[in-house]
PDB file of C-alpha atoms in Angstrom:
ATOM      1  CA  UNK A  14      12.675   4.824 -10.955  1.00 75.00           C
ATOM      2  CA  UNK A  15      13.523   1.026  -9.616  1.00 76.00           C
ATOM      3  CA  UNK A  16      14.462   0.299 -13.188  1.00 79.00           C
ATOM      4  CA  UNK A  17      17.234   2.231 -13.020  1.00 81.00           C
ATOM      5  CA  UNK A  18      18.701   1.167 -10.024  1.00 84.00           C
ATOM      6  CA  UNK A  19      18.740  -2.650 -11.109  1.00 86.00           C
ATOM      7  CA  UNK A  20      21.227  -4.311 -13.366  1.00 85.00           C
ATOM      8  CA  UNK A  21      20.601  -4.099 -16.972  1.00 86.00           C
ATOM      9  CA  UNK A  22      19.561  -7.898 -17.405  1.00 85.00           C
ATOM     10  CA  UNK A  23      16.818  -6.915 -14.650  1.00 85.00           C
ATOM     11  CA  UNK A  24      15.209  -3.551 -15.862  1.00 88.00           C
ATOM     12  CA  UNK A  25      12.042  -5.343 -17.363  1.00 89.00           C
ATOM     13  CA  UNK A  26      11.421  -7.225 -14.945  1.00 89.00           C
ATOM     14  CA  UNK A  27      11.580  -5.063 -12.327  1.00 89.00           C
ATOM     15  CA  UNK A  28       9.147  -1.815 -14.675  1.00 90.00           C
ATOM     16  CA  UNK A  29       6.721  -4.851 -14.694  1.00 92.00           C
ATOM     17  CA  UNK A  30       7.013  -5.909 -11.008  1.00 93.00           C
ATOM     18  CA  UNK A  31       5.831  -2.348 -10.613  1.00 91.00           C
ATOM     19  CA  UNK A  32       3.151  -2.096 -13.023  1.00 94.00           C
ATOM     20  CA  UNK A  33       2.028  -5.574 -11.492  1.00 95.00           C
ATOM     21  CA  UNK A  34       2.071  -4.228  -7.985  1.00 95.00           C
ATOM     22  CA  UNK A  35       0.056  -1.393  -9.282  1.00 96.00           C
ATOM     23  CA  UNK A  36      -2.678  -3.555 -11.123  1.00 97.00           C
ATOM     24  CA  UNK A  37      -2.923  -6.247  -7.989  1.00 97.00           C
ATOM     25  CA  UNK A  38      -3.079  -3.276  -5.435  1.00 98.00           C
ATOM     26  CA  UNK A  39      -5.780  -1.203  -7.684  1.00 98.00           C
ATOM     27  CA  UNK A  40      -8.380  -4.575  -7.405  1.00 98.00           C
ATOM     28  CA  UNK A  41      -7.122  -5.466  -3.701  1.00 98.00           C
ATOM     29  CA  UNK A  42      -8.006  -2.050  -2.505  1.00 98.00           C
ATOM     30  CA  UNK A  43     -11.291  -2.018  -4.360  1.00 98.00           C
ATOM     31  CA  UNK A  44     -12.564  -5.121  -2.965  1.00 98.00           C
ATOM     32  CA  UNK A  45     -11.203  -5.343   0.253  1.00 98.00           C
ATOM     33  CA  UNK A  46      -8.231  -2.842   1.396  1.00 98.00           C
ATOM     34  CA  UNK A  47     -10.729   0.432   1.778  1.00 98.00           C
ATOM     35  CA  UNK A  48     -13.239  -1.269   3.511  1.00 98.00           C
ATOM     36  CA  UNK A  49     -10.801  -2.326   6.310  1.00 98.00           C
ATOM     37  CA  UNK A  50      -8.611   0.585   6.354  1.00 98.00           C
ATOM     38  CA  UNK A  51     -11.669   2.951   6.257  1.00 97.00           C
ATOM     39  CA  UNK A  52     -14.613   1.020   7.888  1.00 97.00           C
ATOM     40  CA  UNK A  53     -15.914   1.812  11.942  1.00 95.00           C
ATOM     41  CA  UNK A  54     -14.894  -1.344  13.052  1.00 94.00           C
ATOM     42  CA  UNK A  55     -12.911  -1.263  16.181  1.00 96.00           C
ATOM     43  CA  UNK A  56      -9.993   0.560  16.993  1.00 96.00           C
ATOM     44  CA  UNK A  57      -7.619  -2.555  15.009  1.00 97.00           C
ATOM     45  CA  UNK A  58      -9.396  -3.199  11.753  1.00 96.00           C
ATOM     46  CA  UNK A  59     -12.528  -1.781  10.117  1.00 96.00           C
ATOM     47  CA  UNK A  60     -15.591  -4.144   9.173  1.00 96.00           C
ATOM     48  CA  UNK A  61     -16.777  -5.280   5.751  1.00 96.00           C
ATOM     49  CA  UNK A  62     -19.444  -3.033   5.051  1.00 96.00           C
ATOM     50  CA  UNK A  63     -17.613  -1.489   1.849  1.00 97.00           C
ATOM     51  CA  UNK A  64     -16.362  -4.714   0.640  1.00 97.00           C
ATOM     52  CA  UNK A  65     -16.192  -4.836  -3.399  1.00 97.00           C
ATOM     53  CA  UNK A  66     -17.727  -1.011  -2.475  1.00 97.00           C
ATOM     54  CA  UNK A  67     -20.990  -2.119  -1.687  1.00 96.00           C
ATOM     55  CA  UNK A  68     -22.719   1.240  -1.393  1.00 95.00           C
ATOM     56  CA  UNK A  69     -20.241   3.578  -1.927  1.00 95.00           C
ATOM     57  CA  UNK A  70     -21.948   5.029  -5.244  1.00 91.00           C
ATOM     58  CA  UNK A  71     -25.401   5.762  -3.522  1.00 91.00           C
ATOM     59  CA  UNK A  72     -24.148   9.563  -2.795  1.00 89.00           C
ATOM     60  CA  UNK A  73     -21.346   9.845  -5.398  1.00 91.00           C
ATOM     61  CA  UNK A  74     -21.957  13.335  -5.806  1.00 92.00           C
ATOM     62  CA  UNK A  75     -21.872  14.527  -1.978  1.00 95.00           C
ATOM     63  CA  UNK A  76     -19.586  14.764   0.902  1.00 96.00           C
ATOM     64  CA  UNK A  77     -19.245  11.806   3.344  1.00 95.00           C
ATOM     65  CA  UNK A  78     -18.635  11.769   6.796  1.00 96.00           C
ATOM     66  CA  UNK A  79     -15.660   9.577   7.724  1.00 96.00           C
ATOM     67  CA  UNK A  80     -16.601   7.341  11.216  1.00 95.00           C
ATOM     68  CA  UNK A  81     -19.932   8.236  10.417  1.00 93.00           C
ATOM     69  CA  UNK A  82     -21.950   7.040  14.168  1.00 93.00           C
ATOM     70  CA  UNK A  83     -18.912   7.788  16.108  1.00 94.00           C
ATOM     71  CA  UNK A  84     -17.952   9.933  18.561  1.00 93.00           C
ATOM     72  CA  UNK A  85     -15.170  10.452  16.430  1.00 93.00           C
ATOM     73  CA  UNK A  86     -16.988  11.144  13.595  1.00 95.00           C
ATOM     74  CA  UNK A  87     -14.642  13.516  10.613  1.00 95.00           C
ATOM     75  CA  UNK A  88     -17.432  15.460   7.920  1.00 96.00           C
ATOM     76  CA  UNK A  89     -14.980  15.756   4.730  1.00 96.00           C
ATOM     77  CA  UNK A  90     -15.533  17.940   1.742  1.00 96.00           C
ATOM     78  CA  UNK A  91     -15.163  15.141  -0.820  1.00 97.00           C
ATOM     79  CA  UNK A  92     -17.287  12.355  -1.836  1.00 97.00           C
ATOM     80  CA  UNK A  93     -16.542   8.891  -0.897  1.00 97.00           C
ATOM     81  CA  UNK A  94     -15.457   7.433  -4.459  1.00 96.00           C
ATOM     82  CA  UNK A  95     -12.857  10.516  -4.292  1.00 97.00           C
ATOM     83  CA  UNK A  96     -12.124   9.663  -1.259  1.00 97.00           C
ATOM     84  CA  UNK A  97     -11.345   6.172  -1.801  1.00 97.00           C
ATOM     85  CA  UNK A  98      -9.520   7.164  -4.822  1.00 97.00           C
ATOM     86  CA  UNK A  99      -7.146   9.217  -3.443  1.00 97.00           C
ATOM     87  CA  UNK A 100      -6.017   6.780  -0.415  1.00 97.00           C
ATOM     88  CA  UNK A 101      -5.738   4.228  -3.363  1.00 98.00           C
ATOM     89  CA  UNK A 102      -2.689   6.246  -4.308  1.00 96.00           C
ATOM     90  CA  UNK A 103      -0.924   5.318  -1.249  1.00 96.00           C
ATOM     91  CA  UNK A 104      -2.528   2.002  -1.027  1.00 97.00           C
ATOM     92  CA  UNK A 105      -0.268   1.532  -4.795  1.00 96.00           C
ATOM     93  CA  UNK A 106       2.970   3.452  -3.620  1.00 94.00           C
ATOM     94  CA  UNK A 107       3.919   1.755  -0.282  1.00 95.00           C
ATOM     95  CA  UNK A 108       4.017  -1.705  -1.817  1.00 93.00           C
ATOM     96  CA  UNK A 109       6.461  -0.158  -4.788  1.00 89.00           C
ATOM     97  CA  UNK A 110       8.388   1.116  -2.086  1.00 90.00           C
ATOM     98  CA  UNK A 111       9.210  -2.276  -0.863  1.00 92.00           C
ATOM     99  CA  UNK A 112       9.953  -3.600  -4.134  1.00 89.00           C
ATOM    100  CA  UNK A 113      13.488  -1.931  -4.212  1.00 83.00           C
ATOM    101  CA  UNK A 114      14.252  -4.210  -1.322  1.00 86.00           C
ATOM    102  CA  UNK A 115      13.522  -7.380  -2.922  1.00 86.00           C
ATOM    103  CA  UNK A 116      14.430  -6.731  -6.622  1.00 82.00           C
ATOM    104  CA  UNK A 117      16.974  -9.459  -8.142  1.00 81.00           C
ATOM    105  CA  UNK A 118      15.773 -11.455  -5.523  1.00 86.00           C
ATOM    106  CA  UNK A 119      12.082 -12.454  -6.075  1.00 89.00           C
ATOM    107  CA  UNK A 120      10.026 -14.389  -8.502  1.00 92.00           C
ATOM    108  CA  UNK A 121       7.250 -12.478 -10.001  1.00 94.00           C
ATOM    109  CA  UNK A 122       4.502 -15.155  -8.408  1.00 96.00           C
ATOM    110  CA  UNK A 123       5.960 -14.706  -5.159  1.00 95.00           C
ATOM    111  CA  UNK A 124       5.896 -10.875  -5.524  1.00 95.00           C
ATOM    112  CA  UNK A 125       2.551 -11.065  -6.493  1.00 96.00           C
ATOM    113  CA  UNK A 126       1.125 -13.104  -3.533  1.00 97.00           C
ATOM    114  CA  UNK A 127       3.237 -11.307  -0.826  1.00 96.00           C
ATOM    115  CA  UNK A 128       1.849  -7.916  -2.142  1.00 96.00           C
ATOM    116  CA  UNK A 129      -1.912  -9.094  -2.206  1.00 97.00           C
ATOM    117  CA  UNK A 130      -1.382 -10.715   1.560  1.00 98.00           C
ATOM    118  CA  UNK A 131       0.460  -7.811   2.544  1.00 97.00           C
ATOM    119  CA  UNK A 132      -1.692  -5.468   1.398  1.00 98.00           C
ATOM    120  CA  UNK A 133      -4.477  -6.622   2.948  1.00 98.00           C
ATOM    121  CA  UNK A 134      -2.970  -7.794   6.768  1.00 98.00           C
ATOM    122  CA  UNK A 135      -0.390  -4.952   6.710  1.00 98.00           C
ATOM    123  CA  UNK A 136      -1.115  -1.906   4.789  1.00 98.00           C
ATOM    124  CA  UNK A 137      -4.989  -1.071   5.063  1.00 98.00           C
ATOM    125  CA  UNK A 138      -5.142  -2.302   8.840  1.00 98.00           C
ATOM    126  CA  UNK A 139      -2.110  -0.259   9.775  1.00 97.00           C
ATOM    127  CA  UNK A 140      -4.124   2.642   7.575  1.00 97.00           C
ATOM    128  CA  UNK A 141      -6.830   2.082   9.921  1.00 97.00           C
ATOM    129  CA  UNK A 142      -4.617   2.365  13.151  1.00 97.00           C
ATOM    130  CA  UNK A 143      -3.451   5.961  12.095  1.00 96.00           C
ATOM    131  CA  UNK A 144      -5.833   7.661   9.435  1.00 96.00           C
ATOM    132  CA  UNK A 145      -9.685   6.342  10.227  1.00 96.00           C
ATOM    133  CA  UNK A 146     -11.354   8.465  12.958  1.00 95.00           C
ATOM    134  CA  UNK A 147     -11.602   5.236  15.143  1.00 95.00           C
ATOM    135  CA  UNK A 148      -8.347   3.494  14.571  1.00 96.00           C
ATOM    136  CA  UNK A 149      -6.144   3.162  17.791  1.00 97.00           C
ATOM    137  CA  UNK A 150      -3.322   5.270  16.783  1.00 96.00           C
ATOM    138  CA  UNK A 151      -5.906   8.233  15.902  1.00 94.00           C
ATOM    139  CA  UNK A 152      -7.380   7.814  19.651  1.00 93.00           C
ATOM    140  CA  UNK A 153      -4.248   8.894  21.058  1.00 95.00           C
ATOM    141  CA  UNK A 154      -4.003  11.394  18.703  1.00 93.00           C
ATOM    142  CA  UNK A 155      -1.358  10.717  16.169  1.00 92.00           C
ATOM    143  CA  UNK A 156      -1.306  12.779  13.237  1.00 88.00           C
ATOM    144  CA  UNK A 157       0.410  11.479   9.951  1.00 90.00           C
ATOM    145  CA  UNK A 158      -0.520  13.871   7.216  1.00 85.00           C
ATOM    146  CA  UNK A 159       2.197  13.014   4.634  1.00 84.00           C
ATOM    147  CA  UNK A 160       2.359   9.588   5.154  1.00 89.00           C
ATOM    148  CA  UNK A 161       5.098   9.165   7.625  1.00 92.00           C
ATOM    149  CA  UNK A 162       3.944   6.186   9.372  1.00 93.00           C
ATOM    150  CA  UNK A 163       1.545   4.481   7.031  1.00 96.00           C
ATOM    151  CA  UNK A 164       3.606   4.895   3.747  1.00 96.00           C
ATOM    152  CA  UNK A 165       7.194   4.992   4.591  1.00 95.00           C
ATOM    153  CA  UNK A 166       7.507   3.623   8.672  1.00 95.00           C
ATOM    154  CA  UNK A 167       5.601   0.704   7.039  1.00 96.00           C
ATOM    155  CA  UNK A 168       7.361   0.282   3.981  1.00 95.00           C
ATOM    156  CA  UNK A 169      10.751   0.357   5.097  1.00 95.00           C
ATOM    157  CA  UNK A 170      10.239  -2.258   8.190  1.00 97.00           C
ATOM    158  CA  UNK A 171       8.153  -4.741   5.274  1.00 96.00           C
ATOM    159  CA  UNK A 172      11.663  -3.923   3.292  1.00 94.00           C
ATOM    160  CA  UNK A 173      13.904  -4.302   5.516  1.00 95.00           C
ATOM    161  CA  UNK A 174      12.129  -7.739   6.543  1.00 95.00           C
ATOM    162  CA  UNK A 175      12.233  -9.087   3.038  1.00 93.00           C
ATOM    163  CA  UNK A 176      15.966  -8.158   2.428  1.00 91.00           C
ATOM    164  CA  UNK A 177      16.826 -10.021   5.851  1.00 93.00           C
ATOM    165  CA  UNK A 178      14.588 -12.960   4.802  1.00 93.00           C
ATOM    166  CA  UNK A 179      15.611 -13.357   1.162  1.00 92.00           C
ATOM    167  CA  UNK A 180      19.304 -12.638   2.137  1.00 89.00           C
ATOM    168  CA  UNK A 181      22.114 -11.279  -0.051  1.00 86.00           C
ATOM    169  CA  UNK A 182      21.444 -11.101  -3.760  1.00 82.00           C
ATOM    170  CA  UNK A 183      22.907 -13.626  -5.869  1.00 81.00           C
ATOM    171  CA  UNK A 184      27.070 -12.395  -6.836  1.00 82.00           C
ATOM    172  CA  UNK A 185      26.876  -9.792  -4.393  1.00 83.00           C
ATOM    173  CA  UNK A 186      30.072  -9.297  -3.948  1.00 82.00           C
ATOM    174  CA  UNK A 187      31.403 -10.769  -7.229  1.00 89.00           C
ATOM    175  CA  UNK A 188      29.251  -9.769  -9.648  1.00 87.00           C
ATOM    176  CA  UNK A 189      29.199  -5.962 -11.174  1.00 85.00           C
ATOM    177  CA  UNK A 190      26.179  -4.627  -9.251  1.00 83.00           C
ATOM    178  CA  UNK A 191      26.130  -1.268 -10.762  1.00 85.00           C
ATOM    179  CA  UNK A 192      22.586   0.274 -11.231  1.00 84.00           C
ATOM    180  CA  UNK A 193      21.511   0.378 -15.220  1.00 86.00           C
ATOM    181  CA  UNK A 194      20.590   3.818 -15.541  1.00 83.00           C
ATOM    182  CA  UNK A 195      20.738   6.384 -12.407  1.00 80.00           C
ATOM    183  CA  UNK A 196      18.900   9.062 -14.491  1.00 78.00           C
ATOM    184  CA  UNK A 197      15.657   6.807 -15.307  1.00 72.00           C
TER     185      UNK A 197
END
């Protein structure tokens, strides 16, 4: 989709800023992201005790309890490893998301060390905040079942910061700016 919308001398680049973002998030979330977005805790940030998934294979095959020892305990109907799977997914598209603000504009090491930091001080604690039994946001009872605020609140402020911090793209204005391909 972003490889569309970019100039033609920047559609690889950008298909593998994506690709990138999906590979860096995929081994950020396993070793750390989950655990802090999905952890007890406290009501900001979860704890380590699923970092690099310690234990999360020892009942593979059964349901887990989400803010397991908490009041606010949630029984689910999945196991963990699902679980963790399938809030992965999110974990991978709210950093794409941002990359339409910054493409043209970026270099690919940058990209990759702004997605792992933000990833892991942004995303999973803000994850925490609204979908872990315990997070702060959850207390008060905010419900954000597609996404809302995690995925797309989130991405577009972390976009909107990196356009205003990186500034106009280079020829705006001059240059021919039209989008590649709409229908890719």
């Amino acid at each position: 989709f972003y490889a569309g919308m970019v100039r033609k001398k920047n559609v690889l680049a950008t298909m593998m800023q994506s690709f990138a973002i999906t590979c860096l998030v995929t081994v950020v979330w396993m070793v750390a992201g989950f655990s802090i977005a999905f952890t007890n805790g406290n009501a900001f940030f979860g704890d380590f005790s699923r970092f690099m998934l310690s234990g999360i294979g020892e009942a593979w095959d059964k349901p887990f309890t989400l803010g397991a020892g908490t009041d606010a305990a949630v029984p689910t109907t999945v196991p963990e490893t699902v679980f963790m799977m399938f809030q992965m997914t999110f974990a991978i598209i709210t950093p794409a998301l941002i990359a339409g603000a910054f493409a043209d504009r970026l270099k690919f090491s940058a990209l990759c060390v702004f997605m792992v930091l933000w990833s892991l001080l942004v995303y999973a604690p803000i994850a925490h905040w609204v979908w872990a039994p315990t997070g702060w946001l959850a207390g008060l009872g905010a419900a954000d079942f597609a996404g809302g605020t995690v995925v797309h609140i989130n991405a577009g402020v972390a976009g909107l910061v990196c356009a205003l911090v990186l500034g106009k793209r280079i020829g705006y204005g001059t240059d021919n700016m039209a989008p590649f391909n709409l229908a890719l």
